Amino acid sequence: MVSSPSPLSAAAASLPLGQRLTPDQLTSINAHLDQLLLALYALTDLSQATWQNALRQVEGWELASADASINRLGHPQGLQAKAVNQLDLNGIRALVAMISYLTQHYQELLRRAVTLVEQTTAQRKDPFQTILLGDYRQKLRHLDQSYRAKHPQAVANLTDERALSLLMELLFYSSQEGARRLWGVLLITAQTLVYEASPG
Amino acid sequence: MKLVRDSLLQRYTPPTCTLELWQVRPIWQPSPKTLPTDYHFALHFDDPRLAEDQQTTVTGTPSQLEALAQTVEDYVQTQLSRAFCPPPQGTATQRTVIEKPTQPNPLPPEGSNFALTPHSPFSHQLKVVPGDGVTAPSQAIALTTSQLFDLTTALTQFRLQVAASDSSATTDGTWGFWRWSTLALTSLVAIGVTGAILRQWQPGNEVVDQGISPLPGQGQFQFQPVMPAIPPPPRPTTASPTLAPPLALRDPLPPPATVVQASPPPRNPNVALVLPPERILPPTLTVPPGPDQTQMTIPASLPLSPLVPPDEPLPQGQTQPMENRQDDNAPSLASPSSLAPPPQVQTTALMSTSRRPLPPRSENLLDTIPQVAEVRQFYQRQWQPEVSQTPTLEYRLKISPDGQVQRTVPLGKAASLYLAQLPMPNAGDPLVSPLTHGQTETIRLVLTPMGEVKAFLED
């Protein structure tokens, strides 16, 4: 018996599938979501209990593939063991719902971090000189190194500018329409990719 | 006399902006249940660092508000999609992003009064072209990312409410009339019945015969001794007044900073103490004898001692912290050797040693639980107000039973702006000691521009 989906699940369930995505587009989307999760974990030190609550938000959702995909993620620490491209479209949609839930849960901290970046930037200071952002960058670098060690095809190193940009993105995904906004961004990102024929 | 007035329909208040929907309607017309089509909006960009006359406000029609919402959402979507890094190089298939970032166009597109452009990775500019019912400042409105986020939040809430209003308007339109008619009829009937009951119990009516003669006879009345009227005991819970809806929608003002009695400067140890001399007693008065009177002397019967101000009566609420402090000191008083016999009660008129010394006038009176003092001490060590901070900052700290900060709620716009600078313990570390009763507590934290820190427990 499937319980009625939570409002978050209902919002994610209404996300349009859009056109069929190619494997490369799926790879790009997976990588994007991994970056968001890494940044979220680096900033918040995501607890197992919170992660399980996020999983329960989509567990009532009758998507067997999504369950299997998300269960492979486990705790964010297991993110390092997750292989890229393992999530199919339904799994991606479920993960979008989870990210939306987690960012809403940590919205206050995200806002605090973004405000700190704005203030230090306006004062022409290094944002990473603050304790919150300095710890965030250090942890993100460590997580990114571990992640890329197991996923050689992963994206390039996360620069400091990208680290700050991820905070801004997570903040916008923490709104009421965050899941739909993230889904739209993923589709736009996938559609803007161009594939050049490999040489030879 | 004005027959129409500008009525507030709805207000959305994220931390750094306020979106208001107003409608001009006759004063006798009740508030509409659904959002009408003839409202106008006012978007205020709140910044406590600016004066009241420097605050930026944009006004316009419903269509302009919808256009603004669409413009903002499109801009946010575009910026978020551009933020993602391209996939790594060196793979079998080279991938590049073809969509090059276009030069920001400062002017709104044709048909729109609004344009958003990035100024830097964390700042944006909103350009509003006045006209078509839109009023706005001529210069572009600078927005930080958090301000842009609040703007999207307000516009999203507006759009969701419009969608909900549209879905319920069709169902409530017809039978809503019958519902209100029934309610009005029922109210009239109730008023009529109540009036009839009250008339029935008027004292001027004839009482049912109880065997009492209409005229009082002698001795019929027995006068009881009149006791002084005793006021009813105070209610344990006082009724909380409710504000009118327009006032209730406004952000609550921060309470005024309490006046703290200045403490005397510390005594310079290099300066020797000089005790004031004892009072010089006046000489015994002697009244010169009159020609026909005997000599009189006024004996100094009263022992004139140096005046000691009488102990002030303990104000309300001061016993509780004393009790807490007493409880805290209970283990130290348990040893028999520390117990001392109670002091002898002096019979001096102006001295009393039976009272305990008064606690110093400080915020310790607000430490209803030890965690309040811990919060205050933590921020007294950590908090350093900036020169630009002018208002008092207030935050509501939700403390979980294990002593960690569950949530920090800024109260007011200034507090929201300075939230990022608020010192916090490391992630996972508790701010205070664990709560004894295992329930979440709410502590109000007040930070003044002078560096003063206050904390008290909220109900």
XYZ file of C-alpha atoms in Angstrom:
659
model
C 0.000 0.000 0.000
C 1.363 3.376 -0.946
C 0.604 6.243 1.340
C -0.491 9.518 -0.097
C 2.553 11.416 -1.308
C 3.759 14.378 0.666
C 3.321 17.838 -0.852
C 6.982 17.732 -1.763
C 6.548 14.472 -3.579
C 3.461 15.806 -5.310
C 5.418 18.811 -6.522
C 8.196 16.603 -7.833
C 5.708 14.215 -9.373
C 4.294 17.062 -11.392
C 7.670 17.820 -12.915
C 7.380 17.285 -16.607
C 9.631 14.637 -18.030
C 10.154 16.665 -21.123
C 11.938 15.196 -24.005
C 14.052 12.102 -23.802
C 17.504 12.723 -22.499
C 20.613 11.258 -23.960
C 23.129 9.412 -21.792
C 25.455 12.385 -21.893
C 22.710 14.671 -20.769
C 21.942 12.308 -17.916
C 25.624 12.348 -17.017
C 25.624 16.121 -16.946
C 22.544 16.241 -14.777
C 23.938 13.681 -12.367
C 27.153 15.653 -12.045
C 25.203 18.820 -11.368
C 23.193 17.176 -8.644
C 26.313 15.672 -7.110
C 27.870 19.102 -6.853
C 24.814 20.424 -5.087
C 24.824 17.558 -2.640
C 28.523 17.933 -1.937
C 28.099 21.630 -1.249
C 25.090 21.020 0.952
C 26.910 18.418 2.956
C 30.027 20.586 3.261
C 28.030 23.487 4.660
C 25.567 21.703 6.902
C 27.250 18.488 8.015
C 24.098 16.691 7.010
C 22.996 14.208 9.636
C 21.777 10.702 8.938
C 18.428 11.492 10.523
C 17.811 14.452 8.247
C 18.813 12.428 5.234
C 16.413 9.661 6.195
C 13.615 12.204 6.644
C 14.288 13.461 3.152
C 14.174 9.901 1.860
C 10.847 9.352 3.563
C 9.449 12.357 1.727
C 9.752 10.459 -1.516
C 9.365 6.926 -0.265
C 5.600 7.200 -0.407
C 6.000 7.979 -4.024
C 5.210 5.021 -6.164
C 8.335 4.957 -8.213
C 10.156 1.709 -7.822
C 13.100 2.885 -9.856
C 13.340 6.022 -7.820
C 13.396 4.002 -4.622
C 16.144 1.793 -5.899
C 18.133 4.735 -7.165
C 17.826 6.795 -4.034
C 18.518 3.863 -1.775
C 21.831 3.432 -3.509
C 22.708 6.901 -2.363
C 22.235 6.159 1.276
C 23.783 8.755 3.503
C 25.691 11.576 1.825
C 28.882 9.970 3.027
C 27.956 7.172 0.714
C 27.867 9.741 -2.048
C 31.508 9.061 -2.532
C 30.681 5.496 -3.388
C 27.851 6.370 -5.729
C 28.745 5.955 -9.320
C 27.826 8.709 -11.670
C 25.084 7.978 -14.174
C 23.412 5.484 -11.912
C 20.313 7.595 -11.532
C 17.775 7.363 -14.264
C 15.240 10.058 -14.958
C 12.875 8.974 -12.225
C 15.741 8.762 -9.778
C 16.842 12.232 -10.763
C 13.373 13.531 -10.185
C 13.295 11.975 -6.745
C 16.705 13.394 -5.919
C 15.500 16.824 -6.983
C 12.694 16.501 -4.455
C 15.156 15.476 -1.762
C 17.464 18.405 -2.478
C 14.508 20.734 -2.293
C 13.539 19.276 1.073
C 17.068 19.474 2.453
C 17.621 23.037 1.320
C 14.337 24.080 2.897
C 15.447 22.398 6.091
C 18.726 24.320 6.075
C 17.412 27.507 4.533
C 18.419 29.649 7.457
C 21.999 28.469 7.327
C 22.126 28.921 3.566
C 20.817 32.434 3.865
C 23.347 33.177 6.543
C 26.153 31.942 4.329
C 24.989 33.930 1.305
C 24.572 37.078 3.362
C 28.074 36.583 4.695
C 29.424 36.367 1.183
C 27.605 39.552 0.193
C 28.835 41.508 3.177
C 32.451 40.424 2.931
C 32.456 41.030 -0.795
C 31.024 44.512 -0.314
C 33.762 45.188 2.198
C 36.358 43.864 -0.269
C 37.335 41.100 2.088
C 37.960 37.452 1.425
C 34.744 35.590 2.232
C 36.673 32.488 3.200
C 38.336 34.357 6.025
C 35.108 33.904 7.945
C 34.787 30.763 9.999
C 31.605 29.519 8.378
C 32.783 29.901 4.808
C 36.332 28.862 5.538
C 35.181 25.581 7.050
C 32.779 25.130 4.164
C 35.488 25.508 1.556
C 37.873 23.224 3.377
C 35.296 20.510 3.739
C 34.092 20.898 0.177
C 37.597 20.503 -1.156
C 38.080 17.350 0.848
C 34.792 15.887 -0.291
C 35.452 16.843 -3.881
C 38.851 15.194 -3.871
C 37.426 11.978 -2.457
C 34.589 12.062 -4.953
C 36.781 12.585 -7.990
C 39.204 9.925 -6.823
C 36.422 7.410 -7.301
C 34.855 9.077 -10.317
C 37.560 10.049 -12.776
C 34.992 11.200 -15.293
C 33.558 13.689 -12.834
C 33.567 17.408 -13.372
C 36.623 19.560 -12.945
C 37.835 20.809 -9.619
C 35.437 22.975 -7.745
C 36.898 26.446 -7.764
C 36.322 28.973 -5.008
C 33.998 30.893 -7.257
C 32.027 27.758 -7.960
C 31.886 26.961 -4.261
C 30.288 30.328 -3.578
C 27.969 29.989 -6.539
C 26.718 26.672 -5.187
C 25.609 28.440 -2.018
C 23.544 30.842 -4.058
C 22.002 28.032 -6.055
C 21.114 26.068 -2.949
C 19.453 29.140 -1.462
C 17.205 29.564 -4.483
C 16.325 25.889 -4.439
C 15.158 26.219 -0.848
C 12.069 28.202 -1.837
C 8.566 26.816 -2.191
C 9.087 26.328 -5.894
C 12.625 25.074 -5.426
C 12.043 21.603 -6.806
C 10.424 22.913 -9.947
C 13.117 25.547 -10.344
C 15.902 22.972 -10.026
C 14.197 20.666 -12.463
C 13.887 23.484 -14.985
C 17.560 24.356 -14.552
C 18.590 20.754 -15.109
C 16.622 20.573 -18.319
C 18.013 23.868 -19.556
C 21.523 22.744 -18.700
C 21.075 19.475 -20.556
C 19.618 21.165 -23.608
C 22.472 23.617 -23.960
C 25.117 20.926 -24.283
C 26.635 20.411 -27.693
C 28.441 17.309 -28.693
C 31.337 17.561 -30.953
C 32.351 14.492 -32.816
C 35.445 12.963 -31.332
C 38.504 13.446 -33.537
C 39.612 10.645 -35.729
C -15.979 62.819 4.217
C -14.258 60.244 2.092
C -16.551 57.582 0.752
C -13.767 55.439 -0.631
C -10.551 54.337 0.906
C -7.435 52.484 -0.039
C -7.654 49.120 1.710
C -4.874 46.628 2.153
C -5.767 43.274 0.648
C -2.647 41.255 1.203
C 0.905 41.711 2.339
C 3.917 39.479 1.811
C 6.849 40.206 4.075
C 10.080 38.391 3.458
C 12.998 39.890 5.405
C 14.234 42.504 2.929
C 11.176 43.533 0.952
C 7.448 43.975 1.367
C 4.866 43.349 -1.337
C 1.471 44.898 -0.678
C -1.753 44.616 -2.622
C -4.175 47.514 -2.234
C -7.647 48.213 -3.476
C -9.647 51.435 -3.586
C -13.213 50.623 -2.651
C -16.167 52.216 -0.830
C -15.931 52.235 2.908
C -19.119 50.241 3.286
C -17.926 47.471 1.036
C -16.521 44.498 2.932
C -13.191 42.915 2.114
C -13.402 40.618 -0.890
C -12.936 36.932 -0.278
C -10.915 36.453 -3.429
C -8.321 38.670 -5.016
C -10.098 41.282 -7.142
C -8.857 42.424 -10.486
C -8.731 46.136 -9.741
C -5.996 46.132 -7.127
C -2.651 47.851 -7.326
C 0.605 46.714 -5.834
C 3.364 48.431 -3.896
C 6.751 46.760 -3.659
C 8.989 48.197 -0.942
C 12.654 47.318 -0.815
C 13.412 47.570 2.868
C 16.844 48.604 4.017
C 17.181 49.773 7.635
C 20.476 51.395 6.778
C 18.681 53.934 4.623
C 16.455 56.748 5.771
C 12.715 56.516 5.363
C 12.679 58.895 2.404
C 15.417 56.930 0.677
C 13.539 53.638 0.661
C 12.776 52.357 -2.818
C 9.207 51.581 -3.795
C 7.721 50.327 -7.034
C 3.987 50.542 -7.667
C 1.867 49.317 -10.507
C -1.109 47.406 -11.814
C -1.841 43.680 -11.581
C -0.561 43.044 -15.079
C 2.676 44.816 -14.256
C 3.060 42.715 -11.135
C 2.622 39.570 -13.166
C 5.175 40.863 -15.661
C 7.612 41.588 -12.861
C 7.124 38.098 -11.437
C 7.790 36.542 -14.815
C 10.842 38.711 -15.407
C 12.327 37.825 -12.049
C 11.665 34.108 -12.451
C 13.167 34.028 -15.937
C 16.250 35.883 -14.739
C 16.750 33.567 -11.784
C 16.309 30.508 -13.963
C 18.850 31.822 -16.453
C 21.402 32.723 -13.816
C 21.087 29.347 -12.143
C 21.482 27.475 -15.392
C 24.577 29.462 -16.284
C 26.179 28.762 -12.943
C 26.754 25.093 -13.665
C 30.240 24.253 -14.850
C 30.642 22.380 -18.117
C 31.544 18.703 -18.010
C 35.245 17.813 -17.787
C 37.439 17.728 -20.833
C 39.564 14.781 -21.857
C 36.708 12.413 -22.407
C 36.127 10.585 -25.634
C 33.586 13.082 -26.765
C 34.348 16.715 -26.426
C 31.573 18.698 -24.972
C 31.292 22.401 -24.889
C 28.650 24.777 -23.921
C 27.350 26.643 -26.885
C 25.277 29.156 -25.067
C 27.658 31.993 -24.510
C 26.620 34.457 -21.862
C 25.011 37.352 -23.628
C 25.809 40.889 -22.750
C 23.365 42.111 -20.191
C 20.829 44.412 -21.701
C 20.121 47.171 -19.193
C 16.896 48.175 -20.884
C 13.706 46.215 -20.454
C 12.570 44.260 -23.466
C 9.827 45.686 -25.601
C 6.473 45.415 -23.945
C 7.885 45.109 -20.435
C 8.718 47.693 -17.828
C 11.209 45.517 -15.965
C 14.691 44.243 -16.654
C 17.073 42.392 -14.392
C 20.774 42.273 -15.127
C 23.706 40.838 -13.220
C 26.123 43.364 -11.815
C 28.446 40.835 -10.213
C 28.128 37.194 -9.148
C 26.295 38.263 -5.992
C 24.646 41.518 -6.994
C 21.984 42.382 -9.524
C 20.237 45.425 -10.882
C 16.535 45.835 -11.424
C 15.699 48.469 -13.983
C 12.118 49.725 -13.958
C 10.837 51.955 -16.697
C 8.035 54.163 -15.391
C 4.863 54.251 -17.405
C 1.793 52.150 -18.108
C 0.784 52.490 -14.496
C 4.210 51.759 -13.064
C 5.985 54.202 -10.790
C 9.542 53.621 -9.704
C 12.766 55.488 -9.080
C 14.672 56.522 -12.159
C 17.892 54.838 -11.198
C 18.335 51.092 -11.242
C 17.609 49.269 -8.019
C 20.619 47.408 -6.705
C 19.798 44.019 -5.236
C 21.959 41.527 -3.474
C 21.375 37.835 -3.975
C 19.525 37.535 -0.694
C 17.341 40.493 -1.626
C 16.632 38.896 -4.983
C 15.760 35.675 -3.192
C 13.309 37.514 -0.943
C 11.780 39.174 -3.979
C 11.249 35.807 -5.632
C 9.771 34.498 -2.397
C 7.220 37.320 -2.225
C 6.322 36.961 -5.896
C 6.026 33.189 -5.581
C 3.690 33.519 -2.631
C 1.661 36.022 -4.622
C 1.407 33.706 -7.599
C 0.462 30.734 -5.454
C -2.246 32.730 -3.751
C -3.604 33.944 -7.050
C -3.718 30.371 -8.295
C -5.481 29.228 -5.142
C -7.855 32.156 -5.318
C -8.784 31.405 -8.889
C -9.509 27.766 -8.095
C -11.749 28.602 -5.158
C -13.523 31.564 -6.712
C -15.625 29.421 -9.017
C -16.866 27.148 -6.258
C -17.524 29.870 -3.696
C -19.211 32.283 -6.049
C -22.727 30.850 -6.090
C -23.299 29.087 -2.838
C -21.299 31.693 -0.973
C -24.217 34.039 -1.355
C -26.575 31.545 0.238
C -24.125 30.895 3.020
C -23.891 34.555 3.937
C -27.653 34.967 3.701
C -28.206 32.074 6.063
C -25.638 33.434 8.438
C -27.243 36.863 8.450
C -30.701 35.410 9.050
C -29.429 33.258 11.888
C -27.763 36.253 13.466
C -30.980 38.249 13.353
C -32.919 35.441 14.958
C -30.307 35.077 17.672
C -30.381 38.783 18.423
C -34.152 38.734 18.648
C -34.191 35.758 20.990
C -31.499 37.290 23.165
C -33.443 40.512 23.453
C -36.554 38.643 24.433
C -34.695 36.767 27.144
C -33.205 39.955 28.516
C -36.578 41.627 28.646
C -37.905 38.625 30.549
C -35.332 39.122 33.263
C -35.691 42.869 33.705
C -35.913 43.808 37.422
C -39.046 45.853 36.862
C -41.105 42.815 36.027
C -43.398 41.130 38.453
C -41.773 38.316 40.302
C -43.400 34.998 40.642
C -45.292 34.844 43.858
C -42.962 33.673 46.540
C -45.034 34.663 49.509
C -43.317 38.000 49.952
C -45.420 41.046 50.585
C -44.899 43.791 48.086
C -44.024 46.322 50.728
C -41.120 45.595 53.039
C -42.090 45.320 56.639
C -40.186 46.438 59.610
C -37.441 44.078 60.483
C -37.620 42.337 57.137
C -34.263 43.561 56.093
C -31.282 42.476 58.051
C -28.324 44.629 57.619
C -25.173 42.657 57.305
C -21.897 44.246 58.147
C -20.496 45.670 54.950
C -17.212 44.067 54.184
C -14.695 45.956 52.134
C -14.876 44.984 48.522
C -12.156 42.500 47.766
C -10.947 42.679 44.229
C -11.057 39.378 42.419
C -7.793 37.509 42.325
C -5.744 38.065 39.236
C -6.253 35.583 36.498
C -3.390 33.202 35.971
C -3.427 33.922 32.224
C -4.172 37.350 31.025
C -6.051 37.869 27.825
C -3.805 38.807 25.034
C -5.088 41.696 23.054
C -5.370 41.200 19.361
C -4.318 43.750 16.881
C -6.403 44.954 14.045
C -5.566 43.059 10.839
C -3.652 45.938 9.227
C -1.534 46.280 12.321
C -1.138 42.559 12.730
C 0.343 42.286 9.266
C 3.051 44.760 10.007
C 6.424 43.626 11.247
C 6.579 43.968 15.020
C 8.784 46.752 16.216
C 11.740 45.758 18.337
C 11.149 46.570 22.005
C 12.884 49.673 23.197
C 16.180 49.161 24.845
C 15.721 48.987 28.557
C 17.316 51.607 30.625
C 20.097 50.047 32.577
C 21.257 51.797 35.620
C 24.848 52.765 35.105
C 27.137 51.017 37.455
C 29.568 53.150 39.399
C 33.118 53.201 38.106
C 35.509 50.804 39.777
C 37.325 52.196 42.741
C 40.915 53.162 42.155
C 42.911 50.936 44.507
C 45.606 53.557 44.796
C 43.236 55.940 46.472
C 42.756 55.234 50.134
C 39.326 54.838 51.487
C 38.154 57.830 53.425
C 35.232 57.151 55.616
C 32.860 60.052 56.097
C 32.949 61.446 59.580
C 30.213 60.548 61.926
C 27.398 62.900 62.168
C 27.979 65.725 64.442
C 25.142 65.614 66.866
C 23.439 68.890 67.468
C 23.813 70.241 70.922
C 21.077 69.645 73.365
C 18.488 72.214 72.869
C 17.744 74.336 75.792
C 14.942 76.718 75.728
C 15.704 79.828 77.596
C 13.211 80.150 80.360
C 10.538 82.618 80.002
C 9.884 85.139 82.612
C 7.189 83.044 84.138
C 8.095 79.514 83.020
C 10.242 76.844 84.448
C 13.315 75.696 82.554
C 12.682 73.027 80.046
C 15.111 70.732 78.410
C 14.582 68.479 75.496
C 16.199 65.176 76.292
C 18.010 63.392 73.487
C 15.996 60.253 74.023
C 16.277 58.963 70.490
C 19.596 57.253 69.750
C 20.732 59.166 66.721
C 22.887 56.813 64.717
C 24.226 57.289 61.218
C 21.344 57.103 58.913
C 21.071 53.787 57.126
C 18.660 53.712 54.236
C 15.964 51.214 54.853
C 16.103 48.090 52.839
C 14.088 48.411 49.671
C 11.208 46.054 49.387
C 11.912 43.203 47.134
C 10.307 44.001 43.776
C 8.088 41.557 41.996
C 9.801 38.598 40.485
C 12.965 39.050 42.425
C 12.303 36.114 44.686
C 12.502 33.612 41.910
C 16.092 34.198 40.868
C 16.965 34.279 44.503
C 15.351 30.900 44.856
C 17.297 29.634 41.895
C 20.470 31.010 43.261
C 19.604 29.523 46.586
C 19.078 26.177 44.895
C 22.372 26.497 43.117
C 24.106 27.108 46.393
C 22.267 24.353 48.172
C 25.089 21.820 48.024
C 27.512 24.323 49.546
C 25.196 24.950 52.440
C 24.724 21.330 53.218
C 27.869 20.949 55.267
C 27.212 21.524 58.919
C 30.436 23.401 59.389
C 29.303 26.145 57.082
C 26.091 26.657 58.927
C 26.139 29.705 61.173
C 23.602 30.602 63.779
C 21.127 33.204 62.619
C 22.182 36.731 63.501
C 20.649 38.411 66.496
C 17.856 40.695 65.509
C 18.810 44.195 66.434
C 16.271 46.346 68.050
C 17.644 49.410 66.409
C 14.832 51.145 64.719
C 16.516 51.760 61.410
C 18.556 48.603 60.998
C 17.451 45.122 60.117
C 19.710 42.194 59.600
C 17.012 39.623 59.092
C 16.692 40.427 55.426
C 18.937 38.922 52.836
C 21.064 41.313 50.824
C 19.451 42.477 47.640
C 20.823 41.065 44.427
C 22.555 43.571 42.222
C 20.462 45.213 39.578
C 21.546 43.422 36.477
C 20.240 41.093 33.858
C 20.649 38.226 36.294
C 17.051 38.782 37.204
C 16.120 37.420 33.794
C 18.057 34.181 34.232
C 15.044 32.041 34.921
C 17.008 29.019 33.738
C 20.778 28.607 33.693
C 20.814 28.341 29.907
C 19.717 31.980 29.645
C 22.815 33.069 31.505
C 24.935 30.783 29.339
C 23.548 32.358 26.190
C 24.194 35.817 27.511
C 27.729 34.979 28.586
C 28.513 33.371 25.241
C 27.474 36.424 23.266
C 29.073 38.826 25.696
C 32.353 37.191 24.848
C 31.721 36.883 21.105
C 29.582 39.826 20.092
C 31.345 42.877 18.748
C 28.967 45.356 17.137
C 30.054 47.079 13.982
C 30.305 50.794 13.671
C 27.523 50.786 11.082
C 25.108 48.969 13.363
C 22.554 51.446 14.582
C 19.499 49.517 15.662
C 19.244 46.973 18.426
C 19.242 43.441 17.081
C 16.928 40.801 18.418
C 16.894 37.116 17.697
C 14.765 34.259 18.879
C 16.887 31.192 19.608
C 15.202 27.808 19.649
C 17.252 25.613 21.943
C 16.845 21.865 21.611
C 16.920 19.672 24.715
C 20.577 18.787 24.080
C 21.550 22.445 24.220
C 22.074 22.995 20.507
C 20.619 25.874 18.607
C 17.770 24.401 16.640
C 16.876 27.598 14.883
C 17.758 31.262 14.933
C 14.900 33.593 13.979
C 15.819 37.204 13.287
C 13.247 39.695 14.515
C 13.088 42.611 12.197
C 14.871 43.649 9.060
C 18.058 44.808 10.755
C 18.457 41.498 12.506
C 18.058 39.693 9.220
C 20.827 41.760 7.680
C 23.237 41.060 10.508
C 22.276 37.422 10.924
C 25.352 36.258 9.070
C 27.604 38.020 11.545
C 25.920 36.516 14.553
C 28.446 34.336 16.368
C 27.407 30.724 16.553
C 29.079 27.638 17.987
C 30.674 25.150 15.653
C 28.353 22.835 13.801
C 27.263 20.040 16.076
C 28.435 21.776 19.248
C 25.870 22.839 21.791
C 25.486 26.479 22.702
C 24.323 25.814 26.239
C 24.139 22.937 28.655
C 21.384 20.358 28.105
C 17.951 21.345 29.300
C 16.787 19.507 32.369
C 13.168 19.074 31.394
C 13.886 17.695 27.939
C 11.799 20.242 26.051
C 12.708 22.856 23.530
C 13.098 26.338 24.972
C 13.002 29.713 23.288
C 15.451 32.371 24.391
C 15.277 35.959 23.210
C 18.659 37.476 22.498
C 19.046 41.259 22.412
C 22.229 42.889 21.102
C 22.596 46.635 21.445
C 24.873 48.845 19.348
C 26.839 49.610 22.502
C 27.858 45.974 22.837
C 25.376 45.146 25.548
C 23.899 41.658 25.509
C 20.604 40.668 27.088
C 18.878 37.334 27.139
C 15.657 36.124 28.599
C 13.396 33.154 28.386
C 10.358 33.442 26.202
C 7.112 31.679 27.051
